[in-house]
Amino acid sequence: MHIVVCVKQVPDTKVIKINPKTNTLDRRGVPSILNPYDTHAVQEAVHLKQQYGGKVSVLSMGPPQATAVIKKSIEIGADEGYLISDRAFAGADTLATSYALTKALEKISKTSPIDMVFCGKHAIDGDTGQVGPGIAKRLDIPPITNISAITKVTKDYVELQRKLQDGYAYIRSTLPCLITIEKEINEIEYASFPNMLKAVHFQPVVWSVDHLENVDRKQLGLKGSPTVVGKMFAPPKQEGGHRLEGTPEEQVKQLVEVLKDKQDLFHVNKS
Amino acid sequence: MSEQHRGIWVFAEVNDGTIAGVSLELLGVGRVLADKLDVPLAGVLLGENITPLSEQLIHYGADEVYVIDDPVLKDYRTEPFLAGMGKLARMYVPEIILYGATPNGKDIASAIATDLKTGLTADCTMLDVNVEKRLLEASRPAFGGNIMATILCKKHRPQMATVRPKVMKSLPADPARKGTVIEEKLQMKEEEIRTKVLEIIKGPGKSVDLEGADVIVCGGKGMGDEQGFQLIHQLADTIGASVGGTRDAVEAGWLSHDHQVGQTGETVTPKIYFAIGVSGAIQHTVGMKNSEMIIAINKDPDAPIFDIATYGMVGDAREILPVMIKAFDERLRENEVVSHA
Ligand SMILES: Cc1cc2nc3c(=O)[nH]c(=O)nc-3n(C[C@H](O)[C@H](O)[C@H](O)COP(=O)(O)OP(=O)(O)OC[C@H]3O[C@@H](n4cnc5c(N)ncnc54)[C@H](O)[C@@H]3O)c2cc1C
Ligand SMILES: Nc1ncnc2c1ncn2[C@@H]1O[C@H](COP(=O)(O)O)[C@@H](O)[C@H]1O
């Protein structure tokens, strides 16, 4: 079984700040991390490898620094790493990203056929979740999104638990297929010492556009991206409501008064 | 892109034979956009035995409904739904297609965008059109803080967006509205489809009921630590409310991810929402700002949460909450005694 996990390097959005005067991002000192959903995807692929044999490769598109997230994947237990890196990829939206990643996946599968492609449910910077289904469409394999458990794997098919708005669907899909991973699928384990050592020295295979085959350059990067950012603006200010004044006791008293006619919404805890 | 692309479509998501709320909300905003552009608004219905639902889409604002009623569309699967939507979009060339940002809506939208090689903007919270340029202006919170970005798709059609549930408003149903139903067929056999739905289990997946809750007590990073966060649980217990959290509270490990409210969590519209130690970042407020009443406690008088709070209490939550819990507790017990007498 050969699983390829698409992994993205993202800014740690927890520490990004906006400059309120200019409405621009302040990226100074913002660390980059492996997209959390992709971390779970790599972990899941490694679990499957341990159970069923085979190997796990990871693929990333990004600047040379993105090597860091490939090394991180090696720590978790991935075997091989590929980085596609070229100015021509820069500025890609989800359509152009899925195109470039698909070209790399096609090249990988030539030497080592792929049974499953894993993506994260979404990347925490862009938050779209559009790249995975896009790759599946381009590779003409079924996409199954929002996977919270892989319940059975055979040579020809997999059975999956897919998270819905209000419950779960159990799905069987033929292989190869592409799935996108939810966080609840597993717990991230501590990296083993040998894997950590391996990661330190690991160098991914790096491909530029010229290494990929049958590429239509018009579909790459900024040129290949139908969407553009029109403008950035502060969200419309809303009228703030009423301020309650005074000591905590006084404020609470006013609140209790305000909520008098809403008390049927409250239920006394009987326990 | 061509001049032929005309009309606004809404993908009508059907679960258990009923149209999802978000699809009706999209018809509400779609109606406004269609009137501005002076084009028809259409609903797109795919499923098995769903043709009768066309009327409901018309009552909620659609002028036309495109229907493919076929047994292979019984439960949602990407392959047959993509085939159906792709066929309709190629035949009738709409200029805008809107989808709910639900698991299925996002799935189908992503697949269609790649199929039609067009742009798709995810998780929008505001929509408008530039009439002169016939451009959809799809706005969404952008990464990292209190900022919105408007995304445009200038040269490709259709322009597409997924929209968060519960941020748009549906129109009141008008049973007198008339519209046209256009039925098409899907030439796809079950054997050709590579995925099967074995079973669907409703409900039990959600251990936390935020969506249906009348009252939510949401705690943020301002609660300080896990122990401080216990006050949130105590207040919720006292008044029988559900507990929510900001992403920062979830990431601090104070409660599990299914409690998260906001852009990457749940969108909620309770009757009362307590936001305590919550700054009011846009990624949080998009998920709760349509609550009927918002009560905020924050020690920073300039915290953005006060801009949307119905009642704002400036102060230390760790001081205010014990007083509040005691007051509610007494009040409710009094009432109970009365009602049992
Ligand atoms: C792509 C993306 C998606 C996101 N999705 C979500 C999401 O779904 N949901 C979400 O919530 N966030 C989300 N965020 C994060 C969001 O931007 C904010 O960082 C987060 O909501 C802030 O959480 P907070 O209000 O708990 O913490 P803070 O912003 O740290 O605010 C804490 C507040 O508590 C107040 N405070 C401190 N001490 C006290 C005290 N003793 N008493 C009273 N008040 C006190 C402070 O004045 C402050 O206003 C997302 C971010 C990104 C980039
Ligand atoms: N530049 C990239 N390199 C590798 N994988 C990516 C990249 N961008 C997106 N992905 C994959 O697609 C998933 C969804 O990303 P997105 O559609 O941007 O939310 C991520 O979790 C990754 O698995």
mmCIF file of C-alpha atoms in Angstrom, chain A residues 11-14 16-19 22-25 27 36-37 93-95 98-99 121-122 124-146 158-160 162-177 182-184 219 223-253 255-260 262-271, chain B residues 13 15-16 76-79 82 101-104 106-107 110-111 113-115 117-123 126 137 139-140 142-156 162 165 193-206 211 214-215 236-241 247-248 251 257 263-264 266 271-272 274 282 289 292-293 295 300-304 306-316 319-320 323-325 327-329 331-333 335-336 340:
data_model
loop_
_atom_site.group_PDB
_atom_site.id
_atom_site.type_symbol
_atom_site.label_atom_id
_atom_site.label_comp_id
_atom_site.label_asym_id
_atom_site.label_seq_id
_atom_site.Cartn_x
_atom_site.Cartn_y
_atom_site.Cartn_z
ATOM 1 C CA PRO A 11 1.807 30.323 9.413
ATOM 2 C CA ASP A 12 0.821 29.610 12.979
ATOM 3 C CA THR A 13 -2.346 31.684 12.764
ATOM 4 C CA LYS A 14 -2.599 31.896 16.519
ATOM 5 C CA ILE A 16 -0.564 36.487 13.522
ATOM 6 C CA LYS A 17 -1.666 39.995 14.321
ATOM 7 C CA ILE A 18 -3.318 42.631 12.221
ATOM 8 C CA ASN A 19 -2.056 46.157 12.194
ATOM 9 C CA THR A 22 -3.217 49.728 7.917
ATOM 10 C CA ASN A 23 -5.400 46.595 7.914
ATOM 11 C CA THR A 24 -2.418 44.526 6.869
ATOM 12 C CA LEU A 25 -1.006 41.331 8.284
ATOM 13 C CA ARG A 27 3.932 38.529 9.807
ATOM 14 C CA PRO A 36 -2.509 20.545 12.005
ATOM 15 C CA TYR A 37 -4.953 18.519 9.889
ATOM 16 C CA ASP A 93 -5.194 29.728 -5.436
ATOM 17 C CA THR A 94 -6.801 26.363 -4.794
ATOM 18 C CA LEU A 95 -7.389 25.599 -8.490
ATOM 19 C CA SER A 98 -4.466 21.278 -7.093
ATOM 20 C CA TYR A 99 -3.112 21.388 -10.654
ATOM 21 C CA LYS A 121 -9.691 18.617 5.907
ATOM 22 C CA HIS A 122 -8.474 22.144 5.329
ATOM 23 C CA ILE A 124 -5.695 26.685 8.750
ATOM 24 C CA ASP A 125 -4.434 29.713 6.822
ATOM 25 C CA GLY A 126 -6.810 29.693 3.880
ATOM 26 C CA ASP A 127 -9.428 27.494 5.447
ATOM 27 C CA THR A 128 -10.953 26.322 2.198
ATOM 28 C CA GLY A 129 -10.690 22.531 2.006
ATOM 29 C CA GLN A 130 -10.868 22.806 -1.773
ATOM 30 C CA VAL A 131 -7.502 21.409 -2.775
ATOM 31 C CA GLY A 132 -8.216 17.748 -1.922
ATOM 32 C CA PRO A 133 -11.403 17.351 -3.989
ATOM 33 C CA GLY A 134 -9.673 19.315 -6.750
ATOM 34 C CA ILE A 135 -6.806 16.820 -6.917
ATOM 35 C CA ALA A 136 -9.246 13.907 -6.955
ATOM 36 C CA LYS A 137 -11.165 15.386 -9.868
ATOM 37 C CA ARG A 138 -7.965 15.898 -11.825
ATOM 38 C CA LEU A 139 -6.670 12.375 -11.102
ATOM 39 C CA ASP A 140 -10.161 11.002 -11.808
ATOM 40 C CA ILE A 141 -10.330 9.130 -8.513
ATOM 41 C CA PRO A 142 -13.198 9.361 -6.006
ATOM 42 C CA PRO A 143 -12.802 12.014 -3.300
ATOM 43 C CA ILE A 144 -14.284 11.329 0.116
ATOM 44 C CA THR A 145 -14.061 14.347 2.420
ATOM 45 C CA ASN A 146 -14.234 14.774 6.218
ATOM 46 C CA VAL A 158 -11.541 0.934 1.839
ATOM 47 C CA GLU A 159 -14.354 1.538 4.277
ATOM 48 C CA LEU A 160 -14.556 4.946 5.824
ATOM 49 C CA ARG A 162 -17.408 10.345 6.983
ATOM 50 C CA LYS A 163 -18.459 13.131 9.313
ATOM 51 C CA LEU A 164 -21.683 14.876 8.295
ATOM 52 C CA GLN A 165 -23.426 17.971 9.604
ATOM 53 C CA ASP A 166 -25.433 15.810 12.014
ATOM 54 C CA GLY A 167 -23.984 12.319 12.186
ATOM 55 C CA TYR A 168 -21.847 9.975 10.139
ATOM 56 C CA ALA A 169 -21.988 8.196 6.786
ATOM 57 C CA TYR A 170 -20.229 4.876 6.297
ATOM 58 C CA ILE A 171 -18.751 4.723 2.825
ATOM 59 C CA ARG A 172 -17.021 2.093 0.769
ATOM 60 C CA SER A 173 -14.758 3.282 -1.999
ATOM 61 C CA THR A 174 -12.677 1.495 -4.572
ATOM 62 C CA LEU A 175 -8.939 2.170 -4.633
ATOM 63 C CA PRO A 176 -7.251 4.392 -5.581
ATOM 64 C CA CYS A 177 -9.117 7.214 -3.876
ATOM 65 C CA GLU A 182 -10.566 15.252 10.325
ATOM 66 C CA LYS A 183 -8.624 15.827 13.551
ATOM 67 C CA GLU A 184 -10.652 13.326 15.527
ATOM 68 C CA GLN A 219 -2.545 26.821 -15.225
ATOM 69 C CA LYS A 223 -1.682 33.130 -13.809
ATOM 70 C CA GLY A 224 -3.596 29.919 -13.271
ATOM 71 C CA SER A 225 -5.665 31.316 -10.395
ATOM 72 C CA PRO A 226 -9.163 32.520 -11.254
ATOM 73 C CA THR A 227 -9.713 34.182 -7.890
ATOM 74 C CA VAL A 228 -8.074 37.419 -6.782
ATOM 75 C CA VAL A 229 -8.311 39.418 -3.594
ATOM 76 C CA GLY A 230 -10.270 42.543 -4.432
ATOM 77 C CA LYS A 231 -9.953 44.503 -1.234
ATOM 78 C CA MET A 232 -9.354 44.100 2.472
ATOM 79 C CA PHE A 233 -11.506 45.999 4.933
ATOM 80 C CA ALA A 234 -12.417 46.133 8.567
ATOM 81 C CA PRO A 235 -15.737 44.398 9.238
ATOM 82 C CA PRO A 236 -18.664 46.796 9.507
ATOM 83 C CA LYS A 237 -18.809 48.202 13.014
ATOM 84 C CA GLN A 238 -21.977 47.366 14.793
ATOM 85 C CA GLU A 239 -23.702 49.508 17.358
ATOM 86 C CA GLY A 240 -22.702 48.268 20.741
ATOM 87 C CA GLY A 241 -25.613 47.778 23.102
ATOM 88 C CA HIS A 242 -26.143 48.734 26.660
ATOM 89 C CA ARG A 243 -23.316 48.850 29.224
ATOM 90 C CA LEU A 244 -24.137 47.713 32.706
ATOM 91 C CA GLU A 245 -22.421 49.872 35.300
ATOM 92 C CA GLY A 246 -21.208 49.529 38.845
ATOM 93 C CA THR A 247 -19.702 46.896 41.085
ATOM 94 C CA PRO A 248 -20.016 43.232 40.129
ATOM 95 C CA GLU A 249 -22.998 42.961 42.510
ATOM 96 C CA GLU A 250 -24.719 45.958 40.943
ATOM 97 C CA GLN A 251 -24.085 44.750 37.408
ATOM 98 C CA VAL A 252 -25.421 41.293 38.160
ATOM 99 C CA LYS A 253 -28.497 42.779 39.747
ATOM 100 C CA LEU A 255 -28.677 41.677 34.466
ATOM 101 C CA VAL A 256 -31.042 39.561 36.528
ATOM 102 C CA GLU A 257 -33.635 42.297 36.088
ATOM 103 C CA VAL A 258 -33.108 42.382 32.314
ATOM 104 C CA LEU A 259 -33.447 38.632 32.052
ATOM 105 C CA LYS A 260 -36.587 38.426 34.179
ATOM 106 C CA LYS A 262 -36.453 35.170 29.761
ATOM 107 C CA GLN A 263 -36.232 32.909 32.738
ATOM 108 C CA ASP A 264 -38.222 30.108 31.154
ATOM 109 C CA LEU A 265 -35.144 29.572 28.950
ATOM 110 C CA PHE A 266 -33.164 28.612 32.031
ATOM 111 C CA HIS A 267 -33.551 25.192 33.547
ATOM 112 C CA VAL A 268 -32.615 24.362 37.061
ATOM 113 C CA ASN A 269 -30.048 21.632 37.079
ATOM 114 C CA LYS A 270 -31.822 18.800 38.861
ATOM 115 C CA SER A 271 -28.682 16.834 39.584
ATOM 116 C CA GLU B 13 -29.015 20.535 -0.293
ATOM 117 C CA ASN B 15 -31.156 15.823 3.935
ATOM 118 C CA ASP B 16 -33.739 13.183 4.792
ATOM 119 C CA TYR B 76 -24.893 12.365 -1.326
ATOM 120 C CA ARG B 77 -21.824 11.088 -3.159
ATOM 121 C CA THR B 78 -19.402 13.308 -5.042
ATOM 122 C CA GLU B 79 -19.320 11.351 -8.304
ATOM 123 C CA LEU B 82 -20.719 16.187 -9.795
ATOM 124 C CA ALA B 101 -20.595 25.732 3.470
ATOM 125 C CA THR B 102 -21.633 22.336 4.846
ATOM 126 C CA PRO B 103 -19.607 19.136 4.426
ATOM 127 C CA ASN B 104 -21.595 18.167 1.314
ATOM 128 C CA LYS B 106 -18.137 22.276 0.205
ATOM 129 C CA ASP B 107 -17.414 18.867 -1.288
ATOM 130 C CA SER B 110 -14.776 22.047 -4.803
ATOM 131 C CA ALA B 111 -15.290 19.264 -7.320
ATOM 132 C CA ALA B 113 -14.834 24.312 -9.493
ATOM 133 C CA THR B 114 -12.111 21.985 -10.720
ATOM 134 C CA ASP B 115 -14.372 20.409 -13.319
ATOM 135 C CA LYS B 117 -11.966 25.310 -14.139
ATOM 136 C CA THR B 118 -13.388 28.263 -12.332
ATOM 137 C CA GLY B 119 -12.875 30.123 -9.063
ATOM 138 C CA LEU B 120 -14.504 29.267 -5.753
ATOM 139 C CA THR B 121 -14.473 31.344 -2.590
ATOM 140 C CA ALA B 122 -14.936 29.430 0.645
ATOM 141 C CA ASP B 123 -16.949 30.254 3.755
ATOM 142 C CA MET B 126 -21.117 38.691 2.912
ATOM 143 C CA GLU B 137 -18.124 40.234 -4.527
ATOM 144 C CA SER B 139 -16.310 38.502 1.293
ATOM 145 C CA ARG B 140 -14.971 36.354 4.075
ATOM 146 C CA ALA B 142 -9.274 36.660 6.185
ATOM 147 C CA PHE B 143 -6.627 34.940 8.099
ATOM 148 C CA GLY B 144 -5.238 36.298 11.242
ATOM 149 C CA GLY B 145 -7.648 38.737 12.780
ATOM 150 C CA ASN B 146 -10.259 41.380 12.434
ATOM 151 C CA ILE B 147 -10.204 41.815 8.723
ATOM 152 C CA MET B 148 -12.430 40.902 5.791
ATOM 153 C CA ALA B 149 -11.259 40.158 2.260
ATOM 154 C CA THR B 150 -13.399 40.454 -0.850
ATOM 155 C CA ILE B 151 -12.575 37.764 -3.370
ATOM 156 C CA LEU B 152 -13.329 38.256 -7.058
ATOM 157 C CA CYS B 153 -13.317 35.890 -10.005
ATOM 158 C CA LYS B 154 -12.962 38.222 -12.944
ATOM 159 C CA LYS B 155 -12.397 36.115 -16.012
ATOM 160 C CA HIS B 156 -14.016 32.766 -15.329
ATOM 161 C CA THR B 162 -19.797 28.609 -0.370
ATOM 162 C CA PRO B 165 -25.077 28.520 7.403
ATOM 163 C CA ILE B 193 -19.989 4.722 -9.367
ATOM 164 C CA ARG B 194 -16.918 3.892 -7.318
ATOM 165 C CA THR B 195 -18.267 4.844 -3.908
ATOM 166 C CA LYS B 196 -21.178 3.248 -2.027
ATOM 167 C CA VAL B 197 -22.964 4.585 0.996
ATOM 168 C CA LEU B 198 -23.231 1.627 3.369
ATOM 169 C CA GLU B 199 -25.095 3.351 6.158
ATOM 170 C CA ILE B 200 -25.944 6.763 7.550
ATOM 171 C CA ILE B 201 -26.187 7.280 11.275
ATOM 172 C CA LYS B 202 -27.772 10.497 12.446
ATOM 173 C CA GLY B 203 -27.166 12.367 15.612
ATOM 174 C CA PRO B 204 -24.945 10.341 17.869
ATOM 175 C CA GLY B 205 -21.838 11.867 16.362
ATOM 176 C CA LYS B 206 -22.480 15.118 18.121
ATOM 177 C CA GLU B 211 -26.845 24.173 17.351
ATOM 178 C CA ASP B 214 -31.446 28.172 23.565
ATOM 179 C CA VAL B 215 -28.739 29.411 25.875
ATOM 180 C CA ALA B 236 -23.877 26.703 32.376
ATOM 181 C CA ASP B 237 -24.868 24.038 34.914
ATOM 182 C CA THR B 238 -26.753 26.535 37.016
ATOM 183 C CA ILE B 239 -28.950 27.747 34.182
ATOM 184 C CA GLY B 240 -29.019 24.552 32.100
ATOM 185 C CA ALA B 241 -27.091 26.023 29.162
ATOM 186 C CA ARG B 247 -10.579 28.490 19.424
ATOM 187 C CA ASP B 248 -7.984 29.744 21.873
ATOM 188 C CA GLU B 251 -6.424 24.951 21.845
ATOM 189 C CA HIS B 257 -13.044 20.858 19.660
ATOM 190 C CA GLN B 263 -15.518 30.105 11.527
ATOM 191 C CA THR B 264 -13.875 26.722 12.029
ATOM 192 C CA GLU B 266 -20.132 25.787 14.909
ATOM 193 C CA LYS B 271 -31.727 33.138 22.261
ATOM 194 C CA ILE B 272 -29.045 34.110 24.775
ATOM 195 C CA PHE B 274 -22.872 34.687 27.055
ATOM 196 C CA ILE B 282 -14.068 38.115 13.656
ATOM 197 C CA LYS B 289 -23.311 37.327 16.043
ATOM 198 C CA GLU B 292 -30.872 37.050 19.738
ATOM 199 C CA MET B 293 -29.211 38.484 22.812
ATOM 200 C CA ILE B 295 -24.174 39.284 27.029
ATOM 201 C CA ASP B 300 -11.055 45.460 28.546
ATOM 202 C CA PRO B 301 -13.679 48.184 27.885
ATOM 203 C CA ASP B 302 -12.483 48.427 24.263
ATOM 204 C CA ALA B 303 -12.760 44.706 23.452
ATOM 205 C CA PRO B 304 -14.488 44.306 20.054
ATOM 206 C CA PHE B 306 -18.748 44.964 23.122
ATOM 207 C CA ASP B 307 -19.536 46.245 19.616
ATOM 208 C CA ILE B 308 -21.984 43.400 19.132
ATOM 209 C CA ALA B 309 -23.064 42.745 22.706
ATOM 210 C CA THR B 310 -26.634 43.582 23.699
ATOM 211 C CA TYR B 311 -25.453 43.963 27.287
ATOM 212 C CA GLY B 312 -21.832 44.585 28.139
ATOM 213 C CA MET B 313 -20.291 44.106 31.559
ATOM 214 C CA VAL B 314 -16.806 45.541 32.010
ATOM 215 C CA GLY B 315 -14.922 43.767 34.733
ATOM 216 C CA ASP B 316 -13.025 40.700 35.836
ATOM 217 C CA GLU B 319 -15.143 38.292 40.203
ATOM 218 C CA ILE B 320 -18.419 38.747 38.348
ATOM 219 C CA VAL B 323 -21.837 36.661 42.007
ATOM 220 C CA MET B 324 -23.827 35.909 38.891
ATOM 221 C CA ILE B 325 -23.966 32.165 39.521
ATOM 222 C CA ALA B 327 -27.852 35.251 41.863
ATOM 223 C CA PHE B 328 -29.221 32.996 39.124
ATOM 224 C CA ASP B 329 -29.175 29.999 41.400
ATOM 225 C CA ARG B 331 -33.595 33.178 41.546
ATOM 226 C CA LEU B 332 -34.244 29.850 39.842
ATOM 227 C CA ARG B 333 -34.706 27.938 43.073
ATOM 228 C CA ASN B 335 -39.180 30.086 41.092
ATOM 229 C CA GLU B 336 -39.060 26.360 41.428
ATOM 230 C CA HIS B 340 -44.130 23.363 42.877
#
